[in-house]
PDB file of C-alpha atoms and ligand atoms in Angstrom:
ATOM      1  CA  UNK A  19       0.000   0.000   0.000  1.00 68.00           C
ATOM      2  CA  UNK A  20       1.341   3.412  -0.963  1.00 84.00           C
ATOM      3  CA  UNK A  21       2.056   5.554   2.093  1.00 91.00           C
ATOM      4  CA  UNK A  22      -0.147   8.624   1.765  1.00 92.00           C
ATOM      5  CA  UNK A  23       0.146   9.616   5.431  1.00 96.00           C
ATOM      6  CA  UNK A  24       0.861  13.303   5.855  1.00 96.00           C
ATOM      7  CA  UNK A  25       0.741  16.070   8.432  1.00 97.00           C
ATOM      8  CA  UNK A  26       0.196  19.705   7.510  1.00 97.00           C
ATOM      9  CA  UNK A  27       0.310  22.889   9.572  1.00 97.00           C
ATOM     10  CA  UNK A  28      -1.986  25.706   8.601  1.00 97.00           C
ATOM     11  CA  UNK A  29      -2.743  29.228   9.801  1.00 97.00           C
ATOM     12  CA  UNK A  30      -6.234  30.592   9.272  1.00 97.00           C
ATOM     13  CA  UNK A  31      -7.934  33.921  10.000  1.00 97.00           C
ATOM     14  CA  UNK A  32      -4.757  35.887   9.183  1.00 97.00           C
ATOM     15  CA  UNK A  33      -2.700  33.817  11.597  1.00 97.00           C
ATOM     16  CA  UNK A  34      -5.063  33.972  14.561  1.00 97.00           C
ATOM     17  CA  UNK A  35      -5.866  30.251  14.500  1.00 97.00           C
ATOM     18  CA  UNK A  36      -3.470  27.342  14.048  1.00 97.00           C
ATOM     19  CA  UNK A  37      -4.582  24.034  12.590  1.00 97.00           C
ATOM     20  CA  UNK A  38      -2.687  20.780  12.342  1.00 97.00           C
ATOM     21  CA  UNK A  39      -4.225  18.004  10.263  1.00 97.00           C
ATOM     22  CA  UNK A  40      -2.937  14.456   9.937  1.00 97.00           C
ATOM     23  CA  UNK A  41      -3.736  11.417   7.866  1.00 96.00           C
ATOM     24  CA  UNK A  42      -2.301   8.304   9.497  1.00 97.00           C
ATOM     25  CA  UNK A  43      -3.863   5.300   7.740  1.00 95.00           C
ATOM     26  CA  UNK A  44      -0.578   3.530   6.882  1.00 97.00           C
ATOM     27  CA  UNK A  45       0.928   4.221  10.304  1.00 97.00           C
ATOM     28  CA  UNK A  46      -2.063   2.874  12.216  1.00 98.00           C
ATOM     29  CA  UNK A  47      -2.375  -0.157   9.927  1.00 98.00           C
ATOM     30  CA  UNK A  48       1.271  -0.965  10.673  1.00 98.00           C
ATOM     31  CA  UNK A  49       0.574  -0.751  14.419  1.00 98.00           C
ATOM     32  CA  UNK A  50      -2.465  -3.001  13.964  1.00 98.00           C
ATOM     33  CA  UNK A  51      -0.403  -5.636  12.164  1.00 98.00           C
ATOM     34  CA  UNK A  52       2.543  -5.556  14.569  1.00 97.00           C
ATOM     35  CA  UNK A  53       0.331  -6.019  17.627  1.00 97.00           C
ATOM     36  CA  UNK A  54      -2.480  -8.021  16.018  1.00 97.00           C
ATOM     37  CA  UNK A  55      -4.915  -5.451  17.448  1.00 98.00           C
ATOM     38  CA  UNK A  56      -8.659  -6.022  17.680  1.00 98.00           C
ATOM     39  CA  UNK A  57     -10.798  -3.365  15.928  1.00 97.00           C
ATOM     40  CA  UNK A  58     -11.485  -1.411  19.123  1.00 98.00           C
ATOM     41  CA  UNK A  59      -7.848  -1.652  20.234  1.00 98.00           C
ATOM     42  CA  UNK A  60      -6.852  -0.431  16.739  1.00 98.00           C
ATOM     43  CA  UNK A  61      -9.112   2.599  17.162  1.00 98.00           C
ATOM     44  CA  UNK A  62      -7.794   3.359  20.659  1.00 98.00           C
ATOM     45  CA  UNK A  63      -4.107   3.084  19.796  1.00 98.00           C
ATOM     46  CA  UNK A  64      -4.694   4.653  16.351  1.00 98.00           C
ATOM     47  CA  UNK A  65      -6.315   7.749  17.834  1.00 98.00           C
ATOM     48  CA  UNK A  66      -3.493   8.122  20.343  1.00 98.00           C
ATOM     49  CA  UNK A  67      -0.779   7.638  17.682  1.00 98.00           C
ATOM     50  CA  UNK A  68      -2.546  10.234  15.532  1.00 98.00           C
ATOM     51  CA  UNK A  69      -2.770  12.911  18.222  1.00 98.00           C
ATOM     52  CA  UNK A  70       0.831  12.136  19.243  1.00 98.00           C
ATOM     53  CA  UNK A  71       2.030  12.620  15.657  1.00 98.00           C
ATOM     54  CA  UNK A  72       0.471  16.086  15.583  1.00 97.00           C
ATOM     55  CA  UNK A  73       1.839  17.070  19.000  1.00 96.00           C
ATOM     56  CA  UNK A  74       5.276  15.747  18.045  1.00 96.00           C
ATOM     57  CA  UNK A  75       5.699  17.998  15.004  1.00 93.00           C
ATOM     58  CA  UNK A  76       5.357  20.992  17.314  1.00 90.00           C
ATOM     59  CA  UNK A  77       8.484  20.011  19.235  1.00 90.00           C
ATOM     60  CA  UNK A  78      11.577  21.933  18.207  1.00 86.00           C
ATOM     61  CA  UNK A  79      14.521  19.556  18.128  1.00 86.00           C
ATOM     62  CA  UNK A  80      15.314  16.172  16.718  1.00 82.00           C
ATOM     63  CA  UNK A  81      16.145  14.777  20.158  1.00 87.00           C
ATOM     64  CA  UNK A  82      12.926  15.990  21.783  1.00 94.00           C
ATOM     65  CA  UNK A  83      10.759  13.135  22.892  1.00 96.00           C
ATOM     66  CA  UNK A  84       7.067  12.898  23.662  1.00 97.00           C
ATOM     67  CA  UNK A  85       5.744  10.049  25.795  1.00 98.00           C
ATOM     68  CA  UNK A  86       2.039   9.483  26.340  1.00 98.00           C
ATOM     69  CA  UNK A  87       0.804   7.092  28.999  1.00 98.00           C
ATOM     70  CA  UNK A  88      -2.888   6.400  29.367  1.00 98.00           C
ATOM     71  CA  UNK A  89      -4.325   4.201  32.049  1.00 98.00           C
ATOM     72  CA  UNK A  90      -8.028   3.407  32.285  1.00 98.00           C
ATOM     73  CA  UNK A  91     -10.247   1.055  34.261  1.00 98.00           C
ATOM     74  CA  UNK A  92     -11.648  -0.666  31.135  1.00 98.00           C
ATOM     75  CA  UNK A  93     -10.556  -4.011  29.616  1.00 98.00           C
ATOM     76  CA  UNK A  94      -7.965  -2.384  27.307  1.00 98.00           C
ATOM     77  CA  UNK A  95      -5.945  -1.585  30.447  1.00 96.00           C
ATOM     78  CA  UNK A  96      -3.929   1.241  29.041  1.00 95.00           C
ATOM     79  CA  UNK A  97      -1.405   2.221  26.444  1.00 98.00           C
ATOM     80  CA  UNK A  98       1.894   3.907  25.807  1.00 98.00           C
ATOM     81  CA  UNK A  99       2.900   5.964  22.766  1.00 98.00           C
ATOM     82  CA  UNK A 100       6.326   7.479  22.185  1.00 97.00           C
ATOM     83  CA  UNK A 101       7.151   9.984  19.445  1.00 97.00           C
ATOM     84  CA  UNK A 102      10.044  12.168  18.325  1.00 94.00           C
ATOM     85  CA  UNK A 103       9.655  15.296  16.244  1.00 90.00           C
ATOM     86  CA  UNK A 104      10.485  13.649  12.904  1.00 91.00           C
ATOM     87  CA  UNK A 105       7.863  12.270  13.719  1.00 94.00           C
ATOM     88  CA  UNK A 106       8.609   8.611  14.241  1.00 96.00           C
ATOM     89  CA  UNK A 107       6.151   6.896  16.514  1.00 98.00           C
ATOM     90  CA  UNK A 108       5.711   3.640  18.357  1.00 98.00           C
ATOM     91  CA  UNK A 109       3.181   2.371  20.838  1.00 98.00           C
ATOM     92  CA  UNK A 110       1.410  -0.554  22.427  1.00 98.00           C
ATOM     93  CA  UNK A 111      -1.722  -1.358  24.396  1.00 98.00           C
ATOM     94  CA  UNK A 112      -1.906  -3.558  27.497  1.00 97.00           C
ATOM     95  CA  UNK A 113      -4.573  -5.874  26.076  1.00 98.00           C
ATOM     96  CA  UNK A 114      -4.549  -5.926  22.244  1.00 98.00           C
ATOM     97  CA  UNK A 115      -7.353  -8.484  21.881  1.00 97.00           C
ATOM     98  CA  UNK A 116     -10.161  -6.569  23.656  1.00 97.00           C
ATOM     99  CA  UNK A 117     -13.420  -7.124  21.866  1.00 96.00           C
ATOM    100  CA  UNK A 118     -16.549  -5.138  22.719  1.00 96.00           C
ATOM    101  CA  UNK A 119     -19.920  -4.809  20.989  1.00 96.00           C
ATOM    102  CA  UNK A 120     -20.404  -1.659  18.898  1.00 95.00           C
ATOM    103  CA  UNK A 121     -21.912   1.315  20.698  1.00 95.00           C
ATOM    104  CA  UNK A 122     -24.327   3.360  18.539  1.00 93.00           C
ATOM    105  CA  UNK A 123     -22.787   1.657  15.520  1.00 91.00           C
ATOM    106  CA  UNK A 124     -19.287   2.774  16.490  1.00 93.00           C
ATOM    107  CA  UNK A 125     -16.237   1.134  18.017  1.00 95.00           C
ATOM    108  CA  UNK A 126     -16.562   1.619  21.771  1.00 97.00           C
ATOM    109  CA  UNK A 127     -13.166   3.133  22.569  1.00 98.00           C
ATOM    110  CA  UNK A 128     -14.467   4.780  25.759  1.00 98.00           C
ATOM    111  CA  UNK A 129     -15.803   1.434  26.952  1.00 98.00           C
ATOM    112  CA  UNK A 130     -12.518  -0.317  26.154  1.00 98.00           C
ATOM    113  CA  UNK A 131     -10.291   2.232  27.852  1.00 98.00           C
ATOM    114  CA  UNK A 132     -12.717   3.153  30.636  1.00 97.00           C
ATOM    115  CA  UNK A 133     -13.738   6.539  31.981  1.00 95.00           C
ATOM    116  CA  UNK A 134     -11.776   6.312  35.211  1.00 97.00           C
ATOM    117  CA  UNK A 135      -8.076   6.819  34.841  1.00 98.00           C
ATOM    118  CA  UNK A 136      -5.493   9.317  33.732  1.00 98.00           C
ATOM    119  CA  UNK A 137      -3.633  10.718  30.772  1.00 98.00           C
ATOM    120  CA  UNK A 138       0.011  11.482  31.397  1.00 98.00           C
ATOM    121  CA  UNK A 139       2.144  13.471  28.963  1.00 97.00           C
ATOM    122  CA  UNK A 140       5.898  13.613  29.337  1.00 97.00           C
ATOM    123  CA  UNK A 141       7.863  15.992  27.124  1.00 95.00           C
ATOM    124  CA  UNK A 142      11.611  15.582  27.184  1.00 95.00           C
ATOM    125  CA  UNK A 143      13.017  18.618  25.395  1.00 89.00           C
ATOM    126  CA  UNK A 144      16.584  18.383  26.637  1.00 88.00           C
ATOM    127  CA  UNK A 145      16.081  20.287  29.889  1.00 89.00           C
ATOM    128  CA  UNK A 146      17.268  18.859  33.196  1.00 89.00           C
ATOM    129  CA  UNK A 147      13.774  17.687  34.076  1.00 92.00           C
ATOM    130  CA  UNK A 148      11.150  16.672  31.547  1.00 94.00           C
ATOM    131  CA  UNK A 149       7.832  18.494  31.463  1.00 93.00           C
ATOM    132  CA  UNK A 150       5.073  16.309  32.923  1.00 95.00           C
ATOM    133  CA  UNK A 151       1.352  17.028  32.634  1.00 95.00           C
ATOM    134  CA  UNK A 152      -1.334  14.750  34.001  1.00 96.00           C
ATOM    135  CA  UNK A 153      -5.112  15.003  33.744  1.00 97.00           C
ATOM    136  CA  UNK A 154      -7.896  12.591  34.704  1.00 98.00           C
ATOM    137  CA  UNK A 155      -9.708  10.931  31.794  1.00 98.00           C
ATOM    138  CA  UNK A 156     -12.931  12.622  30.701  1.00 97.00           C
ATOM    139  CA  UNK A 157     -14.576   9.953  28.548  1.00 97.00           C
ATOM    140  CA  UNK A 158     -11.822   7.550  27.497  1.00 97.00           C
ATOM    141  CA  UNK A 159     -12.642   8.440  23.882  1.00 97.00           C
ATOM    142  CA  UNK A 160      -9.132   9.977  23.563  1.00 98.00           C
ATOM    143  CA  UNK A 161      -9.963  13.209  21.667  1.00 97.00           C
ATOM    144  CA  UNK A 162     -11.920  14.700  24.587  1.00 97.00           C
ATOM    145  CA  UNK A 163      -9.265  13.554  27.006  1.00 98.00           C
ATOM    146  CA  UNK A 164      -6.571  15.391  25.041  1.00 98.00           C
ATOM    147  CA  UNK A 165      -8.768  18.500  24.738  1.00 97.00           C
ATOM    148  CA  UNK A 166      -8.993  18.443  28.540  1.00 97.00           C
ATOM    149  CA  UNK A 167      -5.203  18.110  28.736  1.00 97.00           C
ATOM    150  CA  UNK A 168      -4.696  21.144  26.465  1.00 96.00           C
ATOM    151  CA  UNK A 169      -7.217  23.167  28.472  1.00 96.00           C
ATOM    152  CA  UNK A 170      -5.636  22.264  31.806  1.00 94.00           C
ATOM    153  CA  UNK A 171      -1.926  22.046  31.087  1.00 89.00           C
ATOM    154  CA  UNK A 172      -1.455  24.422  28.193  1.00 85.00           C
ATOM    155  CA  UNK A 173      -4.437  26.670  28.947  1.00 88.00           C
ATOM    156  CA  UNK A 174      -5.629  26.722  25.357  1.00 88.00           C
ATOM    157  CA  UNK A 175      -9.171  26.217  24.166  1.00 91.00           C
ATOM    158  CA  UNK A 176      -8.084  23.548  21.698  1.00 95.00           C
ATOM    159  CA  UNK A 177     -10.430  21.430  19.591  1.00 96.00           C
ATOM    160  CA  UNK A 178      -9.245  17.868  19.013  1.00 97.00           C
ATOM    161  CA  UNK A 179     -10.876  15.386  16.670  1.00 97.00           C
ATOM    162  CA  UNK A 180      -9.557  11.917  15.903  1.00 97.00           C
ATOM    163  CA  UNK A 181     -10.989   9.202  13.696  1.00 95.00           C
ATOM    164  CA  UNK A 182      -9.988   5.638  12.870  1.00 96.00           C
ATOM    165  CA  UNK A 183     -12.163   3.608  10.507  1.00 95.00           C
ATOM    166  CA  UNK A 184     -11.645  -0.136  10.683  1.00 95.00           C
ATOM    167  CA  UNK A 185     -13.210  -2.724   8.387  1.00 93.00           C
ATOM    168  CA  UNK A 186     -12.635  -6.446   7.965  1.00 92.00           C
ATOM    169  CA  UNK A 187      -9.438  -5.832   5.977  1.00 94.00           C
ATOM    170  CA  UNK A 188      -7.891  -3.560   8.580  1.00 96.00           C
ATOM    171  CA  UNK A 189      -7.564   0.208   8.816  1.00 96.00           C
ATOM    172  CA  UNK A 190      -9.625   1.859   6.109  1.00 95.00           C
ATOM    173  CA  UNK A 191      -8.849   5.454   7.041  1.00 94.00           C
ATOM    174  CA  UNK A 192      -7.284   7.238   9.991  1.00 96.00           C
ATOM    175  CA  UNK A 193      -6.550  10.855  10.820  1.00 97.00           C
ATOM    176  CA  UNK A 194      -7.275  13.836  12.973  1.00 97.00           C
ATOM    177  CA  UNK A 195      -6.958  17.534  13.559  1.00 97.00           C
ATOM    178  CA  UNK A 196      -6.025  19.948  16.333  1.00 97.00           C
ATOM    179  CA  UNK A 197      -7.358  23.506  16.144  1.00 97.00           C
ATOM    180  CA  UNK A 198      -5.742  26.033  18.477  1.00 96.00           C
ATOM    181  CA  UNK A 199      -6.723  29.694  18.755  1.00 95.00           C
ATOM    182  CA  UNK A 200      -3.677  31.969  19.058  1.00 95.00           C
ATOM    183  CA  UNK A 201      -3.596  34.596  21.841  1.00 94.00           C
ATOM    184  CA  UNK A 202      -4.809  37.278  19.410  1.00 96.00           C
ATOM    185  CA  UNK A 203      -7.882  35.314  18.256  1.00 96.00           C
ATOM    186  CA  UNK A 204     -11.036  37.428  18.636  1.00 96.00           C
ATOM    187  CA  UNK A 205     -14.353  36.468  20.239  1.00 95.00           C
ATOM    188  CA  UNK A 206     -15.819  36.440  16.733  1.00 95.00           C
ATOM    189  CA  UNK A 207     -13.143  34.006  15.510  1.00 95.00           C
ATOM    190  CA  UNK A 208     -13.905  31.641  18.361  1.00 94.00           C
ATOM    191  CA  UNK A 209     -17.652  31.867  17.843  1.00 95.00           C
ATOM    192  CA  UNK A 210     -17.458  31.170  14.108  1.00 95.00           C
ATOM    193  CA  UNK A 211     -14.927  28.394  14.585  1.00 95.00           C
ATOM    194  CA  UNK A 212     -16.901  26.656  17.291  1.00 94.00           C
ATOM    195  CA  UNK A 213     -20.031  26.638  15.164  1.00 96.00           C
ATOM    196  CA  UNK A 214     -18.275  25.495  12.011  1.00 96.00           C
ATOM    197  CA  UNK A 215     -16.562  22.620  13.853  1.00 95.00           C
ATOM    198  CA  UNK A 216     -19.904  21.637  15.376  1.00 94.00           C
ATOM    199  CA  UNK A 217     -21.595  21.602  11.984  1.00 94.00           C
ATOM    200  CA  UNK A 218     -18.752  20.061   9.971  1.00 93.00           C
ATOM    201  CA  UNK A 219     -19.170  16.598   8.513  1.00 90.00           C
ATOM    202  CA  UNK A 220     -17.963  13.841  10.850  1.00 89.00           C
ATOM    203  CA  UNK A 221     -14.204  13.456  10.528  1.00 90.00           C
ATOM    204  CA  UNK A 222     -14.544   9.766   9.687  1.00 82.00           C
ATOM    205  CA  UNK A 223     -16.687  10.724   6.704  1.00 88.00           C
ATOM    206  CA  UNK A 224     -14.181  13.345   5.512  1.00 93.00           C
ATOM    207  CA  UNK A 225     -11.400  10.774   5.758  1.00 87.00           C
ATOM    208  CA  UNK A 226     -13.479   8.141   4.015  1.00 87.00           C
ATOM    209  CA  UNK A 227     -14.193  10.578   1.176  1.00 91.00           C
ATOM    210  CA  UNK A 228     -10.422  11.119   0.826  1.00 89.00           C
ATOM    211  CA  UNK A 229     -10.691  14.863   1.393  1.00 93.00           C
ATOM    212  CA  UNK A 230      -7.251  16.494   1.322  1.00 94.00           C
ATOM    213  CA  UNK A 231      -5.922  17.784   4.635  1.00 96.00           C
ATOM    214  CA  UNK A 232      -6.021  21.342   3.323  1.00 95.00           C
ATOM    215  CA  UNK A 233      -9.641  20.935   2.279  1.00 95.00           C
ATOM    216  CA  UNK A 234     -10.504  19.609   5.733  1.00 95.00           C
ATOM    217  CA  UNK A 235      -8.853  22.687   7.308  1.00 95.00           C
ATOM    218  CA  UNK A 236     -10.690  25.034   4.933  1.00 95.00           C
ATOM    219  CA  UNK A 237     -13.955  23.238   5.633  1.00 94.00           C
ATOM    220  CA  UNK A 238     -13.470  23.596   9.397  1.00 95.00           C
ATOM    221  CA  UNK A 239     -12.534  27.269   9.313  1.00 95.00           C
ATOM    222  CA  UNK A 240     -14.417  28.490   6.261  1.00 95.00           C
ATOM    223  CA  UNK A 241     -11.241  30.419   5.444  1.00 96.00           C
ATOM    224  CA  UNK A 242     -10.427  29.976   1.752  1.00 95.00           C
ATOM    225  CA  UNK A 243      -7.202  31.923   2.268  1.00 95.00           C
ATOM    226  CA  UNK A 244      -5.914  29.640   5.021  1.00 95.00           C
ATOM    227  CA  UNK A 245      -2.157  29.505   4.659  1.00 96.00           C
ATOM    228  CA  UNK A 246      -0.087  26.319   4.591  1.00 97.00           C
ATOM    229  CA  UNK A 247       2.919  26.724   6.899  1.00 96.00           C
ATOM    230  CA  UNK A 248       4.361  23.240   6.564  1.00 96.00           C
ATOM    231  CA  UNK A 249       3.260  20.301   4.486  1.00 94.00           C
ATOM    232  CA  UNK A 250       4.449  16.887   3.448  1.00 89.00           C
ATOM    233  CA  UNK A 251       5.573  15.904   6.909  1.00 96.00           C
ATOM    234  CA  UNK A 252       5.384  12.104   6.858  1.00 97.00           C
ATOM    235  CA  UNK A 253       4.653  10.389  10.180  1.00 97.00           C
ATOM    236  CA  UNK A 254       6.076   6.869  10.428  1.00 97.00           C
ATOM    237  CA  UNK A 255       5.603   3.935  12.779  1.00 98.00           C
ATOM    238  CA  UNK A 256       9.156   2.932  13.516  1.00 97.00           C
ATOM    239  CA  UNK A 257      10.760   1.327  16.536  1.00 96.00           C
ATOM    240  CA  UNK A 258      14.273   2.364  17.495  1.00 94.00           C
ATOM    241  CA  UNK A 259      15.092  -0.623  19.660  1.00 96.00           C
ATOM    242  CA  UNK A 260      18.402  -2.410  19.101  1.00 96.00           C
ATOM    243  CA  UNK A 261      20.511  -5.133  20.616  1.00 96.00           C
ATOM    244  CA  UNK A 262      22.843  -2.432  21.864  1.00 95.00           C
ATOM    245  CA  UNK A 263      20.061  -0.672  23.773  1.00 93.00           C
ATOM    246  CA  UNK A 264      18.866  -3.926  25.352  1.00 92.00           C
ATOM    247  CA  UNK A 265      22.479  -4.620  26.338  1.00 92.00           C
ATOM    248  CA  UNK A 266      22.677  -1.219  28.007  1.00 92.00           C
ATOM    249  CA  UNK A 267      19.498  -2.096  29.860  1.00 90.00           C
ATOM    250  CA  UNK A 268      21.088  -5.314  31.092  1.00 90.00           C
ATOM    251  CA  UNK A 269      24.209  -3.447  32.217  1.00 90.00           C
ATOM    252  CA  UNK A 270      22.057  -0.984  34.138  1.00 91.00           C
ATOM    253  CA  UNK A 271      20.737  -3.888  36.239  1.00 89.00           C
ATOM    254  CA  UNK A 272      24.138  -3.863  37.952  1.00 90.00           C
ATOM    255  CA  UNK A 273      26.857  -6.422  38.436  1.00 90.00           C
ATOM    256  CA  UNK A 274      25.251  -8.406  41.199  1.00 91.00           C
ATOM    257  CA  UNK A 275      21.970  -8.922  39.452  1.00 91.00           C
ATOM    258  CA  UNK A 276      23.730  -9.864  36.192  1.00 91.00           C
ATOM    259  CA  UNK A 277      25.887 -12.387  38.041  1.00 91.00           C
ATOM    260  CA  UNK A 278      22.746 -13.833  39.474  1.00 92.00           C
ATOM    261  CA  UNK A 279      21.234 -14.212  35.995  1.00 89.00           C
ATOM    262  CA  UNK A 280      24.402 -15.851  34.623  1.00 90.00           C
ATOM    263  CA  UNK A 281      24.443 -18.297  37.531  1.00 91.00           C
ATOM    264  CA  UNK A 282      20.797 -19.273  37.350  1.00 92.00           C
ATOM    265  CA  UNK A 283      19.772 -19.088  33.710  1.00 89.00           C
ATOM    266  CA  UNK A 284      20.833 -20.703  30.455  1.00 90.00           C
ATOM    267  CA  UNK A 285      19.872 -17.646  28.392  1.00 91.00           C
ATOM    268  CA  UNK A 286      17.561 -14.694  28.570  1.00 91.00           C
ATOM    269  CA  UNK A 287      14.986 -13.615  26.065  1.00 93.00           C
ATOM    270  CA  UNK A 288      13.432 -10.178  25.935  1.00 91.00           C
ATOM    271  CA  UNK A 289      10.758  -8.943  23.590  1.00 94.00           C
ATOM    272  CA  UNK A 290      10.393  -5.272  22.622  1.00 95.00           C
ATOM    273  CA  UNK A 291       6.917  -4.045  23.677  1.00 95.00           C
ATOM    274  CA  UNK A 292       6.728  -1.652  20.741  1.00 97.00           C
ATOM    275  CA  UNK A 293       7.636  -3.893  17.787  1.00 97.00           C
ATOM    276  CA  UNK A 294       7.740  -7.458  19.175  1.00 95.00           C
ATOM    277  CA  UNK A 295      11.344  -7.930  18.069  1.00 96.00           C
ATOM    278  CA  UNK A 296      12.891 -10.716  20.138  1.00 96.00           C
ATOM    279  CA  UNK A 297      16.399 -10.435  21.611  1.00 96.00           C
ATOM    280  CA  UNK A 298      18.194 -13.485  22.964  1.00 96.00           C
ATOM    281  CA  UNK A 299      21.335 -13.383  25.100  1.00 95.00           C
ATOM    282  CA  UNK A 300      23.122 -16.686  25.705  1.00 94.00           C
ATOM    283  CA  UNK A 301      24.962 -17.511  28.925  1.00 92.00           C
ATOM    284  CA  UNK A 302      28.303 -16.848  27.153  1.00 92.00           C
ATOM    285  CA  UNK A 303      27.148 -13.486  25.894  1.00 93.00           C
ATOM    286  CA  UNK A 304      25.960 -12.526  29.370  1.00 92.00           C
ATOM    287  CA  UNK A 305      29.306 -13.631  30.819  1.00 92.00           C
ATOM    288  CA  UNK A 306      31.096 -11.438  28.291  1.00 92.00           C
ATOM    289  CA  UNK A 307      28.975  -8.431  29.258  1.00 91.00           C
ATOM    290  CA  UNK A 308      29.791  -9.145  32.888  1.00 89.00           C
ATOM    291  CA  UNK A 309      33.542  -9.360  32.139  1.00 89.00           C
ATOM    292  CA  UNK A 310      33.493  -5.956  30.488  1.00 86.00           C
ATOM    293  CA  UNK A 311      31.919  -4.476  33.574  1.00 83.00           C
ATOM    294  CA  UNK A 312      35.100  -5.025  35.647  1.00 68.00           C
TER     295      UNK A 312
HETATM  296 ZN1   ZN B  23      11.305  -2.440  19.136  1.00 79.96          ZN
END
């Protein structure tokens, strides 16, 4: 399948409103395949990957890292998504096989994740301490939960919409948008915007009709002169795990614990949560790591 995933940044109303739109069909389908996700788990992780991809492109530097942890009281358990500003993303859910009946004809993401729980956002932008923002879940439907995060932590009246369409073949369409009024947005801007977003076609329908991201932004704002600031950003699902990193993890256990492993086990096997890559270390290899620690 050709990768048509894109993210664009747009300014509307002469720069008083910022819009980020993303199409993430290929990315979310890759996540679905890696984790063998059920439809509702695909929607939950897909929405979170999509919002993360849009938040990630607003980070400044290549080394900046965004980590999203969501924990709910529903059968999905929770999930983790990590993104850099490229953006390359990876994620997993606690229970990928959750299956729930449709709710009003839609995948019941709120039922899978649960309404009780929290959304935790960690931004590591190279400062001594990372920025951490935590809010309680609102509905477990993801978009509303992130809107609550933006309102609480970043004090912006941000509109978030996320959609993942799943059919029997997998992810049919996936995407989202984030609309943020700038400090100089007027009352009129906000009023018009709020009404247009309310009356816009459902996002899933826009995605299904293959509307371009720019057309979606114009449709939401009604601003034909909306200006594209950045386009052709391609979000990718890509894990950055390596044998070297796992080895570092083993070293960080400390000498005593490693000795213990060498003495009691024939080999160790670890599986990367994000991509399911398996890493095996034999007794000899562990002994060699231990020798180098002296
Ligand atoms: Zn991995």
